[in-house]
């Protein structure tokens, strides 16, 4: 299950880099991933929920680098 979330976080990073926050959608995140929209919604209630976890994911990764 954790692999799915990591894949979603990586896809979120790619979609955010490509489209920016204003144009970011769950569909665009799914397009960057091998996972479908239904799996993203299985883990997250909405885009805001996903972004909040994404920020924690990025913070954790930055701490590991420092």
CSV table of C-alpha atoms in Angstrom, one decimal:
chain,number,residue,atom,x,y,z
A,1,UNK,CA,0.0,0.0,0.0
A,2,UNK,CA,2.9,2.4,0.8
A,3,UNK,CA,4.2,1.9,-2.7
A,4,UNK,CA,0.9,3.2,-4.1
A,5,UNK,CA,1.2,6.4,-2.0
A,6,UNK,CA,4.8,6.9,-3.0
A,7,UNK,CA,3.8,6.6,-6.7
A,8,UNK,CA,1.0,9.1,-6.2
A,9,UNK,CA,3.4,11.5,-4.4
A,10,UNK,CA,5.9,11.3,-7.3
A,11,UNK,CA,3.1,11.8,-9.8
A,12,UNK,CA,1.9,14.8,-7.8
A,13,UNK,CA,5.4,16.3,-8.0
A,14,UNK,CA,5.6,15.8,-11.7
A,15,UNK,CA,2.1,17.2,-12.3
A,16,UNK,CA,2.7,20.1,-10.0
A,17,UNK,CA,6.0,20.9,-11.8
A,18,UNK,CA,4.3,20.7,-15.2
A,19,UNK,CA,1.0,22.4,-14.5
A,20,UNK,CA,1.4,24.5,-11.4
A,21,UNK,CA,-1.0,24.5,-8.4
A,22,UNK,CA,-3.7,26.5,-10.1
A,23,UNK,CA,-4.1,24.0,-12.9
A,24,UNK,CA,-3.4,20.9,-10.9
A,25,UNK,CA,-6.2,18.3,-10.9
A,26,UNK,CA,-6.5,14.7,-9.7
A,27,UNK,CA,-6.9,13.8,-13.3
A,28,UNK,CA,-3.6,15.4,-14.2
A,29,UNK,CA,-1.9,13.6,-11.3
A,30,UNK,CA,-3.3,10.3,-12.5
A,31,UNK,CA,-2.0,11.0,-16.0
A,32,UNK,CA,1.5,11.3,-14.5
A,33,UNK,CA,1.1,8.0,-12.7
A,34,UNK,CA,0.5,4.4,-13.6
A,35,UNK,CA,-2.3,4.5,-11.0
A,36,UNK,CA,-5.8,5.6,-11.9
A,37,UNK,CA,-8.0,8.3,-10.4
A,38,UNK,CA,-9.9,5.7,-8.4
A,39,UNK,CA,-6.8,4.7,-6.5
A,40,UNK,CA,-5.9,8.3,-5.8
A,41,UNK,CA,-9.4,8.8,-4.4
A,42,UNK,CA,-9.1,5.6,-2.4
A,43,UNK,CA,-6.1,7.2,-0.5
A,44,UNK,CA,-7.2,10.9,-0.5
A,45,UNK,CA,-10.6,12.6,-0.1
A,46,UNK,CA,-9.8,15.5,-2.5
A,47,UNK,CA,-7.0,17.5,-4.0
A,48,UNK,CA,-6.5,19.5,-0.8
A,49,UNK,CA,-6.0,16.3,1.3
A,50,UNK,CA,-3.5,15.0,-1.3
A,51,UNK,CA,-1.6,18.3,-1.3
A,52,UNK,CA,-1.3,18.4,2.5
A,53,UNK,CA,0.2,14.9,2.5
A,54,UNK,CA,2.4,15.8,-0.4
A,55,UNK,CA,3.8,18.8,1.5
A,56,UNK,CA,4.6,16.4,4.4
A,57,UNK,CA,6.2,14.0,2.0
A,58,UNK,CA,8.4,16.7,0.6
A,59,UNK,CA,9.3,18.0,4.1
A,60,UNK,CA,10.3,14.5,5.1
A,61,UNK,CA,12.4,14.0,1.9
A,62,UNK,CA,14.2,17.3,2.5
A,63,UNK,CA,15.0,16.4,6.1
A,64,UNK,CA,16.6,13.2,4.8
A,65,UNK,CA,18.8,15.2,2.4
A,66,UNK,CA,20.0,17.6,5.1
